[in-house]
């Protein structure tokens, strides 16, 4: 199944706020649900609106993004609010056409998080449900101003997210035959210039340079001791929030020879990258960190989007892949032919003079004397 899942509201168009904040929490739930969907072998695209400044612009931005994707289901994640209370109000899922799915998701959240099940509610007045062109549901995880709800949500966060994913797409398939796919924003990390990590910071599942010597610098950068700063920024490596319980992405598997295929939709370029670390933190809103060299090769910048497939290999030459012009092979010097010895000019012989016979003077010639 192909799912597009987005967080409600936006960076500048805030939603409900109480004991917790709706926008902040929805941005935590979305990537966690996406993670479990990919573990189950489904294709997932995440979206968070970081640009809209008005409510209508925000609604248009989210719906337009969903409608531009090829997918089977649209999901929007929200949190409810009413009147502050120490008690609990529960979870509910809103729908226009997908009643059974909405009911299943509401039940799953309730059982996983110990929340009151408010059930599925049909709504024909919501822009998201009316505007999306594929089947859609809108999840209200819990109430941000209900103390009991917040306590249960925070105490069972992972279980709730996993339950949502299982209710949305319950067919896990054979994990061994699956491929993990993720997409979203990206940043860079690693190498001597990465001041975001301490000089002594290590890596999550690589403990020795010899595990993957090809992604490290030959020597430890001065003033550092950790492997994170020793990564060679010119090589291609990647960090993601790997699920170590998945047989595909155990620490041992990630430290092996499998590579991820990283594609930039913006440029159409794609390259293989070696798993190197766990990250980025969920609060960043990004799905991956890659090496500076890979970012440059893809032709993208921080917070551009990437699509990641793991395990993944290039099956054909990538489109628009930058290639260095081949070095011009130096042609061997042409052997110089020895100069032909110039023959001396033949001395021109002077012409032989032949004397013309003199005209015989007539003796009978008479002179005019007069």
Short mmCIF file of C-alpha atoms in Angstrom, two decimals:
data_model
loop_
_atom_site.label_atom_id
_atom_site.label_comp_id
_atom_site.label_asym_id
_atom_site.label_seq_id
_atom_site.Cartn_x
_atom_site.Cartn_y
_atom_site.Cartn_z
CA UNK A 1 0.00 0.00 0.00
CA UNK A 2 1.09 3.57 -0.73
CA UNK A 3 0.24 6.03 2.05
CA UNK A 4 0.69 9.80 2.31
CA UNK A 5 0.59 10.96 5.93
CA UNK A 6 0.83 14.59 7.07
CA UNK A 7 0.72 16.53 10.32
CA UNK A 8 -2.20 18.91 10.85
CA UNK A 9 -1.79 22.69 10.75
CA UNK A 10 1.74 24.03 10.21
CA UNK A 11 4.89 25.67 11.47
CA UNK A 12 3.33 29.14 11.31
CA UNK A 13 -0.35 28.18 11.50
CA UNK A 14 -0.62 26.63 14.93
CA UNK A 15 -3.35 24.31 16.17
CA UNK A 16 -4.56 23.48 19.66
CA UNK A 17 -2.32 24.04 22.66
CA UNK A 18 -2.72 22.91 26.25
CA UNK A 19 -0.57 20.60 28.32
CA UNK A 20 1.05 19.66 25.00
CA UNK A 21 1.11 21.37 21.59
CA UNK A 22 -0.86 19.89 18.67
CA UNK A 23 1.60 20.77 15.90
CA UNK A 24 4.66 19.60 17.84
CA UNK A 25 3.08 16.28 18.79
CA UNK A 26 1.64 15.58 15.32
CA UNK A 27 5.15 16.02 13.92
CA UNK A 28 6.34 13.31 16.29
CA UNK A 29 3.52 10.89 15.52
CA UNK A 30 3.78 11.12 11.71
CA UNK A 31 7.38 9.85 11.31
CA UNK A 32 6.87 7.16 13.93
CA UNK A 33 3.76 5.84 12.16
CA UNK A 34 5.61 6.05 8.86
CA UNK A 35 8.44 4.00 10.34
CA UNK A 36 6.11 1.16 11.30
CA UNK A 37 4.35 1.27 7.95
CA UNK A 38 7.66 0.87 6.15
CA UNK A 39 8.63 -1.98 8.46
CA UNK A 40 5.45 -3.68 7.27
CA UNK A 41 6.59 -3.23 3.69
CA UNK A 42 4.44 -0.27 2.64
CA UNK A 43 5.45 2.88 0.78
CA UNK A 44 5.09 6.05 2.81
CA UNK A 45 5.44 9.75 2.07
CA UNK A 46 5.47 12.25 4.96
CA UNK A 47 4.58 15.92 4.77
CA UNK A 48 4.74 18.88 7.15
CA UNK A 49 3.75 22.42 6.15
CA UNK A 50 6.59 24.81 6.95
CA UNK A 51 5.62 27.69 4.65
CA UNK A 52 1.95 28.69 5.01
CA UNK A 53 1.09 31.78 7.02
CA UNK A 54 -2.74 31.69 6.87
CA UNK A 55 -5.26 28.98 7.64
CA UNK A 56 -6.59 28.79 4.08
CA UNK A 57 -3.11 28.68 2.62
CA UNK A 58 -2.26 25.93 5.07
CA UNK A 59 -5.28 23.82 4.07
CA UNK A 60 -4.56 24.31 0.37
CA UNK A 61 -0.88 23.44 0.79
CA UNK A 62 -1.58 20.17 2.60
CA UNK A 63 -4.37 19.00 0.29
CA UNK A 64 -2.47 19.96 -2.85
CA UNK A 65 0.58 18.04 -1.67
CA UNK A 66 -1.47 14.90 -1.04
CA UNK A 67 -3.18 15.14 -4.42
CA UNK A 68 0.12 15.41 -6.27
CA UNK A 69 1.29 12.04 -4.95
CA UNK A 70 0.51 8.57 -6.27
CA UNK A 71 -1.07 6.81 -3.30
CA UNK A 72 -3.87 4.58 -2.01
CA UNK A 73 -4.69 6.39 1.24
CA UNK A 74 -4.42 9.89 2.74
CA UNK A 75 -3.96 10.31 6.50
CA UNK A 76 -3.91 13.54 8.52
CA UNK A 77 -2.78 13.54 12.16
CA UNK A 78 -4.32 16.00 14.66
CA UNK A 79 -4.87 16.43 18.39
CA UNK A 80 -8.16 17.57 19.91
CA UNK A 81 -9.01 20.27 22.45
CA UNK A 82 -12.10 21.32 24.40
CA UNK A 83 -12.03 22.50 28.03
CA UNK A 84 -9.11 21.77 30.37
CA UNK A 85 -9.76 18.78 32.62
CA UNK A 86 -7.85 16.41 34.85
CA UNK A 87 -9.79 13.51 33.39
CA UNK A 88 -9.69 11.92 29.94
CA UNK A 89 -11.74 12.52 26.81
CA UNK A 90 -10.24 9.97 24.48
CA UNK A 91 -9.46 9.41 20.82
CA UNK A 92 -11.56 9.60 17.67
CA UNK A 93 -11.09 9.31 13.91
CA UNK A 94 -13.01 11.38 11.37
CA UNK A 95 -14.02 10.19 7.92
CA UNK A 96 -16.14 11.00 4.88
CA UNK A 97 -16.19 7.63 3.11
CA UNK A 98 -13.91 5.30 5.13
CA UNK A 99 -16.11 4.42 8.11
CA UNK A 100 -14.69 0.96 8.82
CA UNK A 101 -11.08 2.09 8.55
CA UNK A 102 -11.76 5.05 10.86
CA UNK A 103 -13.38 2.75 13.40
CA UNK A 104 -10.48 0.30 13.25
CA UNK A 105 -7.89 3.04 13.81
CA UNK A 106 -9.83 4.59 16.71
CA UNK A 107 -10.12 1.18 18.38
CA UNK A 108 -6.42 0.45 17.87
CA UNK A 109 -5.35 3.78 19.44
CA UNK A 110 -7.73 3.27 22.37
CA UNK A 111 -6.46 -0.22 23.14
CA UNK A 112 -2.77 0.62 22.69
CA UNK A 113 -2.85 3.83 24.73
CA UNK A 114 -5.52 3.11 27.32
CA UNK A 115 -7.60 6.00 25.96
CA UNK A 116 -11.39 6.32 25.80
CA UNK A 117 -12.62 5.19 22.39
CA UNK A 118 -14.85 7.93 21.01
CA UNK A 119 -15.12 5.97 17.76
CA UNK A 120 -15.46 7.00 14.12
CA UNK A 121 -17.38 10.17 13.17
CA UNK A 122 -18.50 11.15 9.71
CA UNK A 123 -17.66 14.77 8.84
CA UNK A 124 -18.61 16.43 5.58
CA UNK A 125 -17.39 19.91 6.56
CA UNK A 126 -13.63 19.30 6.73
CA UNK A 127 -11.41 20.66 3.96
CA UNK A 128 -8.94 17.78 4.14
CA UNK A 129 -11.57 15.05 3.81
CA UNK A 130 -13.44 16.92 1.06
CA UNK A 131 -10.36 18.00 -0.89
CA UNK A 132 -8.26 14.85 -1.10
CA UNK A 133 -9.00 12.69 -4.13
CA UNK A 134 -8.20 9.30 -2.55
CA UNK A 135 -9.71 7.57 0.50
CA UNK A 136 -8.83 9.58 3.60
CA UNK A 137 -9.09 9.67 7.38
CA UNK A 138 -8.30 12.38 9.93
CA UNK A 139 -6.98 11.13 13.28
CA UNK A 140 -7.56 13.02 16.55
CA UNK A 141 -5.07 11.14 18.73
CA UNK A 142 -6.20 12.60 22.07
CA UNK A 143 -7.09 15.89 23.82
CA UNK A 144 -4.16 18.24 24.52
CA UNK A 145 -6.02 19.80 27.48
CA UNK A 146 -7.09 16.55 29.16
CA UNK A 147 -4.48 15.56 31.76
CA UNK A 148 -5.36 11.84 31.74
CA UNK A 149 -5.18 11.73 27.93
CA UNK A 150 -1.78 13.40 27.86
CA UNK A 151 -0.40 11.06 30.50
CA UNK A 152 -1.58 7.97 28.62
CA UNK A 153 -0.38 9.31 25.27
CA UNK A 154 3.10 10.14 26.52
CA UNK A 155 3.41 6.86 28.39
CA UNK A 156 2.36 4.75 25.37
CA UNK A 157 3.64 6.85 22.47
CA UNK A 158 5.37 4.05 20.57
CA UNK A 159 2.54 1.57 21.11
CA UNK A 160 -0.01 4.08 19.81
CA UNK A 161 2.00 4.84 16.67
CA UNK A 162 2.58 1.18 15.97
CA UNK A 163 -1.13 0.46 16.45
CA UNK A 164 -2.09 3.22 13.99
CA UNK A 165 0.22 1.73 11.36
CA UNK A 166 -1.08 -1.78 11.95
CA UNK A 167 -4.71 -0.64 11.69
CA UNK A 168 -4.07 1.36 8.50
CA UNK A 169 -2.23 -1.44 6.70
CA UNK A 170 -2.38 -4.70 8.65
CA UNK A 171 -0.75 -6.93 6.04
CA UNK A 172 2.91 -7.08 7.10
CA UNK A 173 3.96 -9.63 4.50
CA UNK A 174 7.21 -11.50 4.75
CA UNK A 175 9.73 -9.12 6.25
CA UNK A 176 12.66 -10.87 4.60
CA UNK A 177 11.25 -10.05 1.18
CA UNK A 178 10.47 -6.41 1.95
CA UNK A 179 12.28 -3.22 1.15
CA UNK A 180 12.20 -0.22 3.44
CA UNK A 181 11.21 3.01 1.71
CA UNK A 182 11.20 6.47 3.25
CA UNK A 183 10.93 9.99 1.91
CA UNK A 184 11.17 13.44 3.40
CA UNK A 185 13.56 16.23 4.22
CA UNK A 186 17.29 15.70 4.51
CA UNK A 187 20.34 17.32 6.06
CA UNK A 188 24.07 16.48 6.26
CA UNK A 189 26.37 15.22 9.00
CA UNK A 190 29.82 13.85 9.72
CA UNK A 191 33.41 14.73 8.98
CA UNK A 192 35.93 17.18 10.46
CA UNK A 193 33.70 20.20 9.74
CA UNK A 194 30.59 18.90 11.53
CA UNK A 195 30.52 21.02 14.67
CA UNK A 196 27.09 19.64 15.57
CA UNK A 197 28.75 16.56 17.03
CA UNK A 198 31.35 16.52 19.78
CA UNK A 199 34.98 15.68 18.96
CA UNK A 200 34.57 12.38 20.82
CA UNK A 201 31.15 11.33 19.46
CA UNK A 202 30.98 7.83 18.05
CA UNK A 203 28.56 6.09 15.67
CA UNK A 204 25.56 3.94 16.53
CA UNK A 205 26.59 0.59 15.06
CA UNK A 206 30.11 1.09 13.67
CA UNK A 207 32.70 0.82 16.44
CA UNK A 208 35.87 0.44 14.43
CA UNK A 209 37.21 2.02 11.25
CA UNK A 210 37.98 -1.42 9.84
CA UNK A 211 34.24 -2.24 9.74
CA UNK A 212 33.79 0.11 6.76
CA UNK A 213 37.22 1.62 6.04
CA UNK A 214 36.03 3.09 2.73
CA UNK A 215 33.83 5.73 4.43
CA UNK A 216 36.51 7.02 6.83
CA UNK A 217 39.47 9.35 6.53
CA UNK A 218 42.89 7.71 6.64
CA UNK A 219 43.78 9.49 9.88
CA UNK A 220 41.85 10.87 12.84
CA UNK A 221 41.34 14.65 12.45
CA UNK A 222 43.45 16.66 14.94
CA UNK A 223 41.74 17.33 18.24
CA UNK A 224 39.13 14.58 17.78
CA UNK A 225 38.75 10.99 18.96
CA UNK A 226 35.25 9.97 17.77
CA UNK A 227 34.34 8.20 14.54
CA UNK A 228 31.64 10.75 13.63
CA UNK A 229 34.27 13.41 12.92
CA UNK A 230 36.49 10.89 11.15
CA UNK A 231 33.90 10.11 8.46
CA UNK A 232 35.15 11.11 5.03
CA UNK A 233 32.68 13.79 3.86
CA UNK A 234 33.50 13.06 0.21
CA UNK A 235 32.23 9.48 0.44
CA UNK A 236 28.54 8.53 0.32
CA UNK A 237 26.96 7.49 3.63
CA UNK A 238 23.58 7.90 5.34
CA UNK A 239 21.96 7.97 8.77
CA UNK A 240 18.29 7.11 9.37
CA UNK A 241 16.10 6.16 12.32
CA UNK A 242 16.71 2.46 11.73
CA UNK A 243 14.52 -0.09 13.51
CA UNK A 244 16.99 -2.50 15.12
CA UNK A 245 14.19 -5.04 15.72
CA UNK A 246 13.60 -5.42 12.00
CA UNK A 247 15.72 -8.27 10.58
CA UNK A 248 16.58 -6.02 7.64
CA UNK A 249 18.04 -3.30 9.84
CA UNK A 250 19.64 -4.91 12.87
CA UNK A 251 22.92 -3.31 13.95
CA UNK A 252 24.80 -6.24 12.48
CA UNK A 253 22.99 -5.93 9.14
CA UNK A 254 23.59 -2.19 8.93
CA UNK A 255 27.29 -2.69 9.60
CA UNK A 256 27.41 -5.14 6.68
CA UNK A 257 27.62 -4.64 2.94
CA UNK A 258 24.03 -3.60 2.15
CA UNK A 259 23.62 -0.06 0.83
CA UNK A 260 20.72 2.36 0.54
CA UNK A 261 19.62 3.89 -2.73
CA UNK A 262 19.13 7.63 -2.25
CA UNK A 263 17.25 9.63 -4.88
CA UNK A 264 16.60 13.38 -5.09
CA UNK A 265 13.24 14.10 -6.79
CA UNK A 266 14.39 17.68 -7.37
CA UNK A 267 17.20 16.66 -9.71
CA UNK A 268 16.40 13.04 -10.59
CA UNK A 269 19.86 11.93 -9.47
CA UNK A 270 20.38 8.82 -7.36
CA UNK A 271 23.37 7.19 -5.69
CA UNK A 272 24.19 4.33 -3.35
CA UNK A 273 25.06 5.21 0.26
CA UNK A 274 26.44 3.13 3.13
CA UNK A 275 24.52 3.10 6.43
CA UNK A 276 26.74 4.85 8.97
CA UNK A 277 24.67 6.02 11.94
CA UNK A 278 21.22 6.39 13.55
CA UNK A 279 19.35 9.69 13.14
CA UNK A 280 18.27 12.42 12.68
CA UNK A 281 16.27 13.19 15.81
CA UNK A 282 12.51 13.18 15.27
CA UNK A 283 12.28 16.83 16.35
CA UNK A 284 14.16 17.93 13.22
CA UNK A 285 11.30 16.82 10.97
CA UNK A 286 13.83 15.15 8.66
CA UNK A 287 14.01 11.51 7.62
CA UNK A 288 17.73 11.23 6.88
CA UNK A 289 21.17 12.76 7.26
CA UNK A 290 23.68 12.17 4.48
CA UNK A 291 27.28 13.02 3.76
CA UNK A 292 28.17 16.45 2.34
CA UNK A 293 29.62 14.70 -0.70
CA UNK A 294 26.39 12.84 -1.40
CA UNK A 295 24.35 16.01 -0.95
CA UNK A 296 26.55 17.79 -3.49
CA UNK A 297 26.37 14.89 -5.94
CA UNK A 298 22.56 14.83 -5.68
CA UNK A 299 22.48 18.59 -6.38
CA UNK A 300 20.38 19.42 -3.31
CA UNK A 301 20.55 21.48 -0.11
CA UNK A 302 19.45 21.07 3.51
CA UNK A 303 15.69 20.47 3.83
CA UNK A 304 15.29 19.39 0.21
CA UNK A 305 13.54 16.04 -0.19
CA UNK A 306 15.04 12.62 -0.77
CA UNK A 307 13.61 9.17 -1.35
CA UNK A 308 15.46 6.31 0.33
CA UNK A 309 15.21 2.62 -0.49
CA UNK A 310 16.96 0.05 1.69
CA UNK A 311 18.44 -2.28 0.69
CA UNK A 312 18.84 -0.68 -2.71
CA UNK A 313 21.18 -0.86 -5.68
CA UNK A 314 21.48 1.08 -8.88
CA UNK A 315 20.06 -1.03 -11.69
CA UNK A 316 20.78 1.44 -14.45
CA UNK A 317 22.82 4.61 -14.86
CA UNK A 318 21.08 7.46 -13.00
CA UNK A 319 19.51 10.20 -15.03
CA UNK A 320 21.37 13.49 -15.13
CA UNK A 321 24.15 12.04 -13.03
CA UNK A 322 27.08 14.44 -13.01
CA UNK A 323 30.04 12.87 -14.69
CA UNK A 324 33.57 14.09 -14.75
CA UNK A 325 34.79 14.55 -18.28
CA UNK A 326 37.14 11.74 -19.15
CA UNK A 327 40.78 12.68 -19.12
CA UNK A 328 42.07 13.22 -22.58
CA UNK A 329 44.46 10.48 -23.33
CA UNK A 330 47.78 11.84 -24.27
CA UNK A 331 48.67 10.79 -27.72
CA UNK A 332 52.16 9.42 -28.08
CA UNK A 333 54.46 11.71 -29.91
CA UNK A 334 54.72 10.92 -33.52
CA UNK A 335 58.13 9.68 -34.37
CA UNK A 336 59.89 12.30 -36.28
CA UNK A 337 61.07 11.14 -39.61
CA UNK A 338 64.65 12.05 -40.31
CA UNK A 339 64.97 14.81 -42.80
CA UNK A 340 65.82 13.73 -46.22
CA UNK A 341 69.28 14.78 -47.03
CA UNK A 342 69.08 17.54 -49.47
CA UNK A 343 70.93 16.83 -52.61
CA UNK A 344 73.17 19.64 -53.70
CA UNK A 345 71.88 21.49 -56.68
CA UNK A 346 73.39 20.44 -59.87
CA UNK A 347 75.56 23.18 -61.15
CA UNK A 348 74.07 24.64 -64.21
CA UNK A 349 76.36 24.42 -67.12
CA UNK A 350 76.73 27.62 -69.10
CA UNK A 351 75.13 27.56 -72.42
CA UNK A 352 77.43 26.85 -75.24
CA UNK A 353 77.55 29.81 -77.56
CA UNK A 354 77.18 29.11 -81.20
CA UNK A 355 78.29 31.83 -83.47
CA UNK A 356 75.89 32.71 -86.19
CA UNK A 357 77.43 32.71 -89.61
CA UNK A 358 78.18 36.21 -90.71
CA UNK A 359 76.37 37.51 -93.71
CA UNK A 360 78.66 37.68 -96.62
CA UNK A 361 79.12 41.22 -97.84
CA UNK A 362 78.63 41.64 -101.53
CA UNK A 363 81.55 42.94 -103.22
CA UNK A 364 79.48 44.35 -106.07
CA UNK A 365 77.71 46.76 -103.77
CA UNK A 366 78.01 50.33 -105.02
CA UNK A 367 78.23 53.20 -102.58
CA UNK A 368 76.13 56.23 -103.07
CA UNK A 369 78.58 59.03 -103.22
CA UNK A 370 76.50 61.67 -104.50
#
